[in-house]
Amino acid sequence: MLKNPNSNSTDVNKIKAVIYGQDYQIKGKASVDQLRMVAMLVDHKMKEIGEANPRLDLNRVAVLAAVNVADEYLKLRQEYEDLLRILEQAQQLGGGERE
């Protein structure tokens, strides 16, 4: 289930989504807009892989989509951590104070 760190722990949103031609009901603590964006991302990634590899079955398309999304996530997380380090170093060099 998708969680929104800013929401009440009892709030659960639901959407209906079509992902790669299949109907799904997605529930999560994330906002409805976030749930829709996640469904659209997964659908887009699966279509991208399915169109490039028309002989793959649904399970392989889904696994490859998950691998691609995980790879993108890990790259973005690394970039984020690198930026945090750069920011921390810049603050240390500047004394962390503004005049």
PDB file of N, CA and C in Angstrom:
ATOM      1  N   MET A   1       0.845  -1.166   0.000  1.00  0.00           N
ATOM      2  CA  MET A   1       0.000   0.000   0.000  1.00  0.00           C
ATOM      3  C   MET A   1       0.895   1.235   0.000  1.00  0.00           C
ATOM      4  N   LEU A   2       0.523   2.231  -0.798  1.00  0.00           N
ATOM      5  CA  LEU A   2       1.287   3.464  -0.881  1.00  0.00           C
ATOM      6  C   LEU A   2       0.952   4.361   0.298  1.00  0.00           C
ATOM      7  N   LYS A   3       1.979   4.925   0.920  1.00  0.00           N
ATOM      8  CA  LYS A   3       1.774   5.750   2.113  1.00  0.00           C
ATOM      9  C   LYS A   3       2.160   7.192   1.842  1.00  0.00           C
ATOM     10  N   ASN A   4       1.427   8.086   2.451  1.00  0.00           N
ATOM     11  CA  ASN A   4       1.719   9.510   2.422  1.00  0.00           C
ATOM     12  C   ASN A   4       2.126   9.900   3.834  1.00  0.00           C
ATOM     13  N   PRO A   5       3.382  10.334   4.030  1.00  0.00           N
ATOM     14  CA  PRO A   5       3.828  10.639   5.388  1.00  0.00           C
ATOM     15  C   PRO A   5       3.070  11.805   6.025  1.00  0.00           C
ATOM     16  N   ASN A   6       2.365  12.609   5.240  1.00  0.00           N
ATOM     17  CA  ASN A   6       1.648  13.765   5.764  1.00  0.00           C
ATOM     18  C   ASN A   6       0.173  13.490   6.044  1.00  0.00           C
ATOM     19  N   SER A   7      -0.278  12.268   5.821  1.00  0.00           N
ATOM     20  CA  SER A   7      -1.704  11.991   5.986  1.00  0.00           C
ATOM     21  C   SER A   7      -1.973  11.296   7.316  1.00  0.00           C
ATOM     22  N   ASN A   8      -3.230  11.341   7.723  1.00  0.00           N
ATOM     23  CA  ASN A   8      -3.676  10.637   8.912  1.00  0.00           C
ATOM     24  C   ASN A   8      -3.532   9.141   8.651  1.00  0.00           C
ATOM     25  N   SER A   9      -3.118   8.377   9.634  1.00  0.00           N
ATOM     26  CA  SER A   9      -2.843   6.957   9.435  1.00  0.00           C
ATOM     27  C   SER A   9      -4.086   6.149   9.069  1.00  0.00           C
ATOM     28  N   THR A  10      -5.289   6.687   9.286  1.00  0.00           N
ATOM     29  CA  THR A  10      -6.503   5.942   8.960  1.00  0.00           C
ATOM     30  C   THR A  10      -7.056   6.298   7.585  1.00  0.00           C
ATOM     31  N   ASP A  11      -6.524   7.316   6.922  1.00  0.00           N
ATOM     32  CA  ASP A  11      -7.014   7.733   5.609  1.00  0.00           C
ATOM     33  C   ASP A  11      -6.509   6.772   4.533  1.00  0.00           C
ATOM     34  N   VAL A  12      -7.441   6.163   3.834  1.00  0.00           N
ATOM     35  CA  VAL A  12      -7.079   5.285   2.721  1.00  0.00           C
ATOM     36  C   VAL A  12      -7.843   5.757   1.494  1.00  0.00           C
ATOM     37  N   ASN A  13      -7.124   6.022   0.429  1.00  0.00           N
ATOM     38  CA  ASN A  13      -7.728   6.429  -0.839  1.00  0.00           C
ATOM     39  C   ASN A  13      -7.735   5.247  -1.781  1.00  0.00           C
ATOM     40  N   LYS A  14      -8.697   5.258  -2.694  1.00  0.00           N
ATOM     41  CA  LYS A  14      -8.812   4.189  -3.697  1.00  0.00           C
ATOM     42  C   LYS A  14      -9.020   4.812  -5.067  1.00  0.00           C
ATOM     43  N   ILE A  15      -8.409   4.207  -6.058  1.00  0.00           N
ATOM     44  CA  ILE A  15      -8.669   4.604  -7.440  1.00  0.00           C
ATOM     45  C   ILE A  15      -8.826   3.343  -8.283  1.00  0.00           C
ATOM     46  N   LYS A  16      -9.491   3.508  -9.415  1.00  0.00           N
ATOM     47  CA  LYS A  16      -9.522   2.457 -10.426  1.00  0.00           C
ATOM     48  C   LYS A  16      -8.564   2.892 -11.513  1.00  0.00           C
ATOM     49  N   ALA A  17      -7.731   1.966 -11.964  1.00  0.00           N
ATOM     50  CA  ALA A  17      -6.732   2.286 -12.975  1.00  0.00           C
ATOM     51  C   ALA A  17      -6.644   1.149 -13.984  1.00  0.00           C
ATOM     52  N   VAL A  18      -6.296   1.507 -15.193  1.00  0.00           N
ATOM     53  CA  VAL A  18      -6.013   0.514 -16.225  1.00  0.00           C
ATOM     54  C   VAL A  18      -4.515   0.560 -16.466  1.00  0.00           C
ATOM     55  N   ILE A  19      -3.866  -0.566 -16.197  1.00  0.00           N
ATOM     56  CA  ILE A  19      -2.422  -0.673 -16.380  1.00  0.00           C
ATOM     57  C   ILE A  19      -2.163  -1.802 -17.357  1.00  0.00           C
ATOM     58  N   TYR A  20      -1.598  -1.433 -18.481  1.00  0.00           N
ATOM     59  CA  TYR A  20      -1.250  -2.394 -19.533  1.00  0.00           C
ATOM     60  C   TYR A  20      -2.470  -3.235 -19.921  1.00  0.00           C
ATOM     61  N   GLY A  21      -3.612  -2.536 -20.026  1.00  0.00           N
ATOM     62  CA  GLY A  21      -4.837  -3.190 -20.485  1.00  0.00           C
ATOM     63  C   GLY A  21      -5.594  -3.966 -19.418  1.00  0.00           C
ATOM     64  N   GLN A  22      -5.105  -3.964 -18.190  1.00  0.00           N
ATOM     65  CA  GLN A  22      -5.743  -4.688 -17.103  1.00  0.00           C
ATOM     66  C   GLN A  22      -6.333  -3.687 -16.099  1.00  0.00           C
ATOM     67  N   ASP A  23      -7.523  -4.005 -15.585  1.00  0.00           N
ATOM     68  CA  ASP A  23      -8.150  -3.141 -14.587  1.00  0.00           C
ATOM     69  C   ASP A  23      -7.630  -3.484 -13.197  1.00  0.00           C
ATOM     70  N   TYR A  24      -7.331  -2.432 -12.441  1.00  0.00           N
ATOM     71  CA  TYR A  24      -6.850  -2.599 -11.068  1.00  0.00           C
ATOM     72  C   TYR A  24      -7.551  -1.599 -10.168  1.00  0.00           C
ATOM     73  N   GLN A  25      -7.739  -1.976  -8.916  1.00  0.00           N
ATOM     74  CA  GLN A  25      -8.148  -1.040  -7.882  1.00  0.00           C
ATOM     75  C   GLN A  25      -6.927  -0.865  -6.999  1.00  0.00           C
ATOM     76  N   ILE A  26      -6.480   0.376  -6.888  1.00  0.00           N
ATOM     77  CA  ILE A  26      -5.274   0.673  -6.121  1.00  0.00           C
ATOM     78  C   ILE A  26      -5.682   1.434  -4.865  1.00  0.00           C
ATOM     79  N   LYS A  27      -5.217   0.948  -3.728  1.00  0.00           N
ATOM     80  CA  LYS A  27      -5.501   1.576  -2.442  1.00  0.00           C
ATOM     81  C   LYS A  27      -4.194   2.061  -1.843  1.00  0.00           C
ATOM     82  N   GLY A  28      -4.278   3.174  -1.137  1.00  0.00           N
ATOM     83  CA  GLY A  28      -3.090   3.651  -0.460  1.00  0.00           C
ATOM     84  C   GLY A  28      -3.376   4.858   0.392  1.00  0.00           C
ATOM     85  N   LYS A  29      -2.436   5.171   1.237  1.00  0.00           N
ATOM     86  CA  LYS A  29      -2.551   6.343   2.094  1.00  0.00           C
ATOM     87  C   LYS A  29      -2.059   7.598   1.378  1.00  0.00           C
ATOM     88  N   ALA A  30      -1.525   7.428   0.190  1.00  0.00           N
ATOM     89  CA  ALA A  30      -1.101   8.564  -0.625  1.00  0.00           C
ATOM     90  C   ALA A  30      -2.338   9.279  -1.158  1.00  0.00           C
ATOM     91  N   SER A  31      -2.140  10.493  -1.656  1.00  0.00           N
ATOM     92  CA  SER A  31      -3.263  11.239  -2.224  1.00  0.00           C
ATOM     93  C   SER A  31      -3.761  10.536  -3.488  1.00  0.00           C
ATOM     94  N   VAL A  32      -4.986  10.848  -3.863  1.00  0.00           N
ATOM     95  CA  VAL A  32      -5.563  10.289  -5.088  1.00  0.00           C
ATOM     96  C   VAL A  32      -4.692  10.659  -6.291  1.00  0.00           C
ATOM     97  N   ASP A  33      -4.228  11.902  -6.327  1.00  0.00           N
ATOM     98  CA  ASP A  33      -3.359  12.326  -7.436  1.00  0.00           C
ATOM     99  C   ASP A  33      -2.081  11.503  -7.481  1.00  0.00           C
ATOM    100  N   GLN A  34      -1.491  11.231  -6.311  1.00  0.00           N
ATOM    101  CA  GLN A  34      -0.269  10.419  -6.263  1.00  0.00           C
ATOM    102  C   GLN A  34      -0.543   9.003  -6.740  1.00  0.00           C
ATOM    103  N   LEU A  35      -1.656   8.425  -6.312  1.00  0.00           N
ATOM    104  CA  LEU A  35      -2.013   7.080  -6.760  1.00  0.00           C
ATOM    105  C   LEU A  35      -2.176   7.043  -8.282  1.00  0.00           C
ATOM    106  N   ARG A  36      -2.827   8.065  -8.838  1.00  0.00           N
ATOM    107  CA  ARG A  36      -2.993   8.128 -10.298  1.00  0.00           C
ATOM    108  C   ARG A  36      -1.655   8.239 -11.008  1.00  0.00           C
ATOM    109  N   MET A  37      -0.769   9.061 -10.460  1.00  0.00           N
ATOM    110  CA  MET A  37       0.549   9.235 -11.075  1.00  0.00           C
ATOM    111  C   MET A  37       1.337   7.926 -11.062  1.00  0.00           C
ATOM    112  N   VAL A  38       1.247   7.194  -9.960  1.00  0.00           N
ATOM    113  CA  VAL A  38       1.937   5.907  -9.864  1.00  0.00           C
ATOM    114  C   VAL A  38       1.380   4.941 -10.918  1.00  0.00           C
ATOM    115  N   ALA A  39       0.063   4.866 -11.013  1.00  0.00           N
ATOM    116  CA  ALA A  39      -0.555   3.978 -11.998  1.00  0.00           C
ATOM    117  C   ALA A  39      -0.153   4.369 -13.419  1.00  0.00           C
ATOM    118  N   MET A  40      -0.133   5.672 -13.697  1.00  0.00           N
ATOM    119  CA  MET A  40       0.251   6.134 -15.040  1.00  0.00           C
ATOM    120  C   MET A  40       1.714   5.817 -15.329  1.00  0.00           C
ATOM    121  N   LEU A  41       2.575   5.955 -14.337  1.00  0.00           N
ATOM    122  CA  LEU A  41       3.990   5.647 -14.525  1.00  0.00           C
ATOM    123  C   LEU A  41       4.184   4.170 -14.838  1.00  0.00           C
ATOM    124  N   VAL A  42       3.531   3.315 -14.075  1.00  0.00           N
ATOM    125  CA  VAL A  42       3.653   1.872 -14.300  1.00  0.00           C
ATOM    126  C   VAL A  42       3.102   1.505 -15.675  1.00  0.00           C
ATOM    127  N   ASP A  43       1.949   2.046 -16.027  1.00  0.00           N
ATOM    128  CA  ASP A  43       1.356   1.779 -17.344  1.00  0.00           C
ATOM    129  C   ASP A  43       2.298   2.220 -18.459  1.00  0.00           C
ATOM    130  N   HIS A  44       2.838   3.418 -18.329  1.00  0.00           N
ATOM    131  CA  HIS A  44       3.749   3.948 -19.355  1.00  0.00           C
ATOM    132  C   HIS A  44       4.994   3.067 -19.482  1.00  0.00           C
ATOM    133  N   LYS A  45       5.561   2.693 -18.354  1.00  0.00           N
ATOM    134  CA  LYS A  45       6.787   1.883 -18.376  1.00  0.00           C
ATOM    135  C   LYS A  45       6.510   0.519 -18.996  1.00  0.00           C
ATOM    136  N   MET A  46       5.374  -0.091 -18.656  1.00  0.00           N
ATOM    137  CA  MET A  46       5.045  -1.400 -19.218  1.00  0.00           C
ATOM    138  C   MET A  46       4.788  -1.308 -20.721  1.00  0.00           C
ATOM    139  N   LYS A  47       4.094  -0.251 -21.156  1.00  0.00           N
ATOM    140  CA  LYS A  47       3.854  -0.076 -22.596  1.00  0.00           C
ATOM    141  C   LYS A  47       5.165   0.141 -23.339  1.00  0.00           C
ATOM    142  N   GLU A  48       6.040   0.924 -22.759  1.00  0.00           N
ATOM    143  CA  GLU A  48       7.346   1.189 -23.367  1.00  0.00           C
ATOM    144  C   GLU A  48       8.119  -0.117 -23.569  1.00  0.00           C
ATOM    145  N   ILE A  49       8.142  -0.952 -22.553  1.00  0.00           N
ATOM    146  CA  ILE A  49       8.863  -2.228 -22.630  1.00  0.00           C
ATOM    147  C   ILE A  49       8.139  -3.203 -23.550  1.00  0.00           C
ATOM    148  N   GLY A  50       6.814  -3.282 -23.443  1.00  0.00           N
ATOM    149  CA  GLY A  50       6.038  -4.196 -24.283  1.00  0.00           C
ATOM    150  C   GLY A  50       6.142  -3.867 -25.764  1.00  0.00           C
ATOM    151  N   GLU A  51       6.141  -2.568 -26.092  1.00  0.00           N
ATOM    152  CA  GLU A  51       6.263  -2.169 -27.497  1.00  0.00           C
ATOM    153  C   GLU A  51       7.660  -2.457 -28.057  1.00  0.00           C
ATOM    154  N   ALA A  52       8.672  -2.322 -27.212  1.00  0.00           N
ATOM    155  CA  ALA A  52      10.039  -2.594 -27.652  1.00  0.00           C
ATOM    156  C   ALA A  52      10.321  -4.091 -27.729  1.00  0.00           C
ATOM    157  N   ASN A  53       9.556  -4.883 -26.990  1.00  0.00           N
ATOM    158  CA  ASN A  53       9.763  -6.337 -26.920  1.00  0.00           C
ATOM    159  C   ASN A  53       8.420  -7.054 -27.034  1.00  0.00           C
ATOM    160  N   PRO A  54       7.809  -7.057 -28.228  1.00  0.00           N
ATOM    161  CA  PRO A  54       6.446  -7.585 -28.366  1.00  0.00           C
ATOM    162  C   PRO A  54       6.283  -9.073 -28.056  1.00  0.00           C
ATOM    163  N   ARG A  55       7.353  -9.828 -27.993  1.00  0.00           N
ATOM    164  CA  ARG A  55       7.237 -11.264 -27.710  1.00  0.00           C
ATOM    165  C   ARG A  55       7.210 -11.587 -26.223  1.00  0.00           C
ATOM    166  N   LEU A  56       7.430 -10.585 -25.377  1.00  0.00           N
ATOM    167  CA  LEU A  56       7.439 -10.841 -23.934  1.00  0.00           C
ATOM    168  C   LEU A  56       6.022 -11.015 -23.408  1.00  0.00           C
ATOM    169  N   ASP A  57       5.867 -11.954 -22.472  1.00  0.00           N
ATOM    170  CA  ASP A  57       4.558 -12.128 -21.840  1.00  0.00           C
ATOM    171  C   ASP A  57       4.373 -11.076 -20.750  1.00  0.00           C
ATOM    172  N   LEU A  58       3.156 -11.009 -20.222  1.00  0.00           N
ATOM    173  CA  LEU A  58       2.789  -9.995 -19.235  1.00  0.00           C
ATOM    174  C   LEU A  58       3.711 -10.009 -18.015  1.00  0.00           C
ATOM    175  N   ASN A  59       4.012 -11.199 -17.500  1.00  0.00           N
ATOM    176  CA  ASN A  59       4.861 -11.282 -16.307  1.00  0.00           C
ATOM    177  C   ASN A  59       6.252 -10.713 -16.554  1.00  0.00           C
ATOM    178  N   ARG A  60       6.828 -11.028 -17.693  1.00  0.00           N
ATOM    179  CA  ARG A  60       8.177 -10.510 -17.986  1.00  0.00           C
ATOM    180  C   ARG A  60       8.151  -8.999 -18.196  1.00  0.00           C
ATOM    181  N   VAL A  61       7.109  -8.502 -18.845  1.00  0.00           N
ATOM    182  CA  VAL A  61       6.975  -7.046 -19.029  1.00  0.00           C
ATOM    183  C   VAL A  61       6.880  -6.376 -17.659  1.00  0.00           C
ATOM    184  N   ALA A  62       6.082  -6.955 -16.762  1.00  0.00           N
ATOM    185  CA  ALA A  62       5.915  -6.377 -15.427  1.00  0.00           C
ATOM    186  C   ALA A  62       7.226  -6.387 -14.643  1.00  0.00           C
ATOM    187  N   VAL A  63       7.950  -7.498 -14.699  1.00  0.00           N
ATOM    188  CA  VAL A  63       9.218  -7.583 -13.969  1.00  0.00           C
ATOM    189  C   VAL A  63      10.232  -6.599 -14.543  1.00  0.00           C
ATOM    190  N   LEU A  64      10.317  -6.506 -15.859  1.00  0.00           N
ATOM    191  CA  LEU A  64      11.252  -5.555 -16.463  1.00  0.00           C
ATOM    192  C   LEU A  64      10.874  -4.110 -16.142  1.00  0.00           C
ATOM    193  N   ALA A  65       9.575  -3.833 -16.089  1.00  0.00           N
ATOM    194  CA  ALA A  65       9.137  -2.492 -15.706  1.00  0.00           C
ATOM    195  C   ALA A  65       9.561  -2.202 -14.266  1.00  0.00           C
ATOM    196  N   ALA A  66       9.378  -3.167 -13.379  1.00  0.00           N
ATOM    197  CA  ALA A  66       9.795  -2.993 -11.979  1.00  0.00           C
ATOM    198  C   ALA A  66      11.298  -2.780 -11.878  1.00  0.00           C
ATOM    199  N   VAL A  67      12.067  -3.533 -12.649  1.00  0.00           N
ATOM    200  CA  VAL A  67      13.527  -3.380 -12.640  1.00  0.00           C
ATOM    201  C   VAL A  67      13.914  -1.983 -13.129  1.00  0.00           C
ATOM    202  N   ASN A  68      13.267  -1.522 -14.191  1.00  0.00           N
ATOM    203  CA  ASN A  68      13.558  -0.186 -14.725  1.00  0.00           C
ATOM    204  C   ASN A  68      13.208   0.907 -13.720  1.00  0.00           C
ATOM    205  N   VAL A  69      12.052   0.799 -13.096  1.00  0.00           N
ATOM    206  CA  VAL A  69      11.632   1.807 -12.118  1.00  0.00           C
ATOM    207  C   VAL A  69      12.566   1.781 -10.909  1.00  0.00           C
ATOM    208  N   ALA A  70      12.949   0.596 -10.450  1.00  0.00           N
ATOM    209  CA  ALA A  70      13.874   0.495  -9.316  1.00  0.00           C
ATOM    210  C   ALA A  70      15.224   1.110  -9.668  1.00  0.00           C
ATOM    211  N   ASP A  71      15.700   0.876 -10.880  1.00  0.00           N
ATOM    212  CA  ASP A  71      16.965   1.464 -11.327  1.00  0.00           C
ATOM    213  C   ASP A  71      16.884   2.991 -11.337  1.00  0.00           C
ATOM    214  N   GLU A  72      15.799   3.524 -11.871  1.00  0.00           N
ATOM    215  CA  GLU A  72      15.615   4.976 -11.893  1.00  0.00           C
ATOM    216  C   GLU A  72      15.556   5.534 -10.467  1.00  0.00           C
ATOM    217  N   TYR A  73      14.851   4.841  -9.592  1.00  0.00           N
ATOM    218  CA  TYR A  73      14.741   5.267  -8.200  1.00  0.00           C
ATOM    219  C   TYR A  73      16.119   5.309  -7.536  1.00  0.00           C
ATOM    220  N   LEU A  74      16.894   4.238  -7.702  1.00  0.00           N
ATOM    221  CA  LEU A  74      18.212   4.184  -7.067  1.00  0.00           C
ATOM    222  C   LEU A  74      19.147   5.272  -7.602  1.00  0.00           C
ATOM    223  N   LYS A  75      19.071   5.541  -8.898  1.00  0.00           N
ATOM    224  CA  LYS A  75      19.892   6.622  -9.468  1.00  0.00           C
ATOM    225  C   LYS A  75      19.477   7.972  -8.889  1.00  0.00           C
ATOM    226  N   LEU A  76      18.174   8.230  -8.793  1.00  0.00           N
ATOM    227  CA  LEU A  76      17.702   9.491  -8.228  1.00  0.00           C
ATOM    228  C   LEU A  76      18.053   9.612  -6.752  1.00  0.00           C
ATOM    229  N   ARG A  77      17.953   8.516  -6.019  1.00  0.00           N
ATOM    230  CA  ARG A  77      18.323   8.546  -4.602  1.00  0.00           C
ATOM    231  C   ARG A  77      19.805   8.868  -4.434  1.00  0.00           C
ATOM    232  N   GLN A  78      20.646   8.292  -5.299  1.00  0.00           N
ATOM    233  CA  GLN A  78      22.076   8.578  -5.231  1.00  0.00           C
ATOM    234  C   GLN A  78      22.349  10.041  -5.565  1.00  0.00           C
ATOM    235  N   GLU A  79      21.679  10.571  -6.588  1.00  0.00           N
ATOM    236  CA  GLU A  79      21.839  11.981  -6.934  1.00  0.00           C
ATOM    237  C   GLU A  79      21.402  12.871  -5.772  1.00  0.00           C
ATOM    238  N   TYR A  80      20.311  12.520  -5.117  1.00  0.00           N
ATOM    239  CA  TYR A  80      19.810  13.275  -3.971  1.00  0.00           C
ATOM    240  C   TYR A  80      20.840  13.275  -2.839  1.00  0.00           C
ATOM    241  N   GLU A  81      21.390  12.101  -2.540  1.00  0.00           N
ATOM    242  CA  GLU A  81      22.397  12.003  -1.484  1.00  0.00           C
ATOM    243  C   GLU A  81      23.646  12.803  -1.842  1.00  0.00           C
ATOM    244  N   ASP A  82      24.050  12.757  -3.103  1.00  0.00           N
ATOM    245  CA  ASP A  82      25.199  13.543  -3.555  1.00  0.00           C
ATOM    246  C   ASP A  82      24.934  15.032  -3.382  1.00  0.00           C
ATOM    247  N   LEU A  83      23.733  15.470  -3.740  1.00  0.00           N
ATOM    248  CA  LEU A  83      23.380  16.887  -3.588  1.00  0.00           C
ATOM    249  C   LEU A  83      23.340  17.305  -2.121  1.00  0.00           C
ATOM    250  N   LEU A  84      22.846  16.436  -1.261  1.00  0.00           N
ATOM    251  CA  LEU A  84      22.852  16.739   0.167  1.00  0.00           C
ATOM    252  C   LEU A  84      24.276  16.900   0.690  1.00  0.00           C
ATOM    253  N   ARG A  85      25.183  16.032   0.233  1.00  0.00           N
ATOM    254  CA  ARG A  85      26.590  16.137   0.643  1.00  0.00           C
ATOM    255  C   ARG A  85      27.203  17.449   0.166  1.00  0.00           C
ATOM    256  N   ILE A  86      26.917  17.817  -1.079  1.00  0.00           N
ATOM    257  CA  ILE A  86      27.439  19.067  -1.624  1.00  0.00           C
ATOM    258  C   ILE A  86      26.904  20.252  -0.842  1.00  0.00           C
ATOM    259  N   LEU A  87      25.615  20.226  -0.531  1.00  0.00           N
ATOM    260  CA  LEU A  87      24.999  21.301   0.240  1.00  0.00           C
ATOM    261  C   LEU A  87      25.615  21.398   1.634  1.00  0.00           C
ATOM    262  N   GLU A  88      25.812  20.251   2.266  1.00  0.00           N
ATOM    263  CA  GLU A  88      26.413  20.232   3.595  1.00  0.00           C
ATOM    264  C   GLU A  88      27.839  20.792   3.558  1.00  0.00           C
ATOM    265  N   GLN A  89      28.605  20.402   2.543  1.00  0.00           N
ATOM    266  CA  GLN A  89      29.974  20.920   2.405  1.00  0.00           C
ATOM    267  C   GLN A  89      29.972  22.421   2.163  1.00  0.00           C
ATOM    268  N   ALA A  90      29.041  22.891   1.336  1.00  0.00           N
ATOM    269  CA  ALA A  90      28.966  24.322   1.054  1.00  0.00           C
ATOM    270  C   ALA A  90      28.596  25.096   2.317  1.00  0.00           C
ATOM    271  N   GLN A  91      27.701  24.550   3.116  1.00  0.00           N
ATOM    272  CA  GLN A  91      27.330  25.203   4.366  1.00  0.00           C
ATOM    273  C   GLN A  91      28.484  25.237   5.354  1.00  0.00           C
ATOM    274  N   GLN A  92      29.275  24.172   5.384  1.00  0.00           N
ATOM    275  CA  GLN A  92      30.439  24.126   6.282  1.00  0.00           C
ATOM    276  C   GLN A  92      31.498  25.133   5.846  1.00  0.00           C
ATOM    277  N   LEU A  93      31.707  25.263   4.536  1.00  0.00           N
ATOM    278  CA  LEU A  93      32.683  26.219   4.024  1.00  0.00           C
ATOM    279  C   LEU A  93      32.243  27.641   4.270  1.00  0.00           C
ATOM    280  N   GLY A  94      30.948  27.874   4.170  1.00  0.00           N
ATOM    281  CA  GLY A  94      30.418  29.233   4.370  1.00  0.00           C
ATOM    282  C   GLY A  94      30.101  29.531   5.814  1.00  0.00           C
ATOM    283  N   GLY A  95      30.387  28.613   6.702  1.00  0.00           N
ATOM    284  CA  GLY A  95      30.086  28.812   8.103  1.00  0.00           C
ATOM    285  C   GLY A  95      28.634  28.552   8.446  1.00  0.00           C
ATOM    286  N   GLY A  96      27.841  28.235   7.435  1.00  0.00           N
ATOM    287  CA  GLY A  96      26.437  27.912   7.670  1.00  0.00           C
ATOM    288  C   GLY A  96      25.595  29.109   8.070  1.00  0.00           C
ATOM    289  N   GLU A  97      26.176  30.320   8.005  1.00  0.00           N
ATOM    290  CA  GLU A  97      25.440  31.523   8.419  1.00  0.00           C
ATOM    291  C   GLU A  97      25.307  32.474   7.255  1.00  0.00           C
ATOM    292  N   ARG A  98      24.232  33.221   7.288  1.00  0.00           N
ATOM    293  CA  ARG A  98      24.021  34.271   6.288  1.00  0.00           C
ATOM    294  C   ARG A  98      24.185  35.615   6.946  1.00  0.00           C
ATOM    295  N   GLU A  99      24.709  36.573   6.213  1.00  0.00           N
ATOM    296  CA  GLU A  99      24.874  37.926   6.767  1.00  0.00           C
ATOM    297  C   GLU A  99      23.805  38.824   6.244  1.00  0.00           C
TER     298      GLU A  99
END
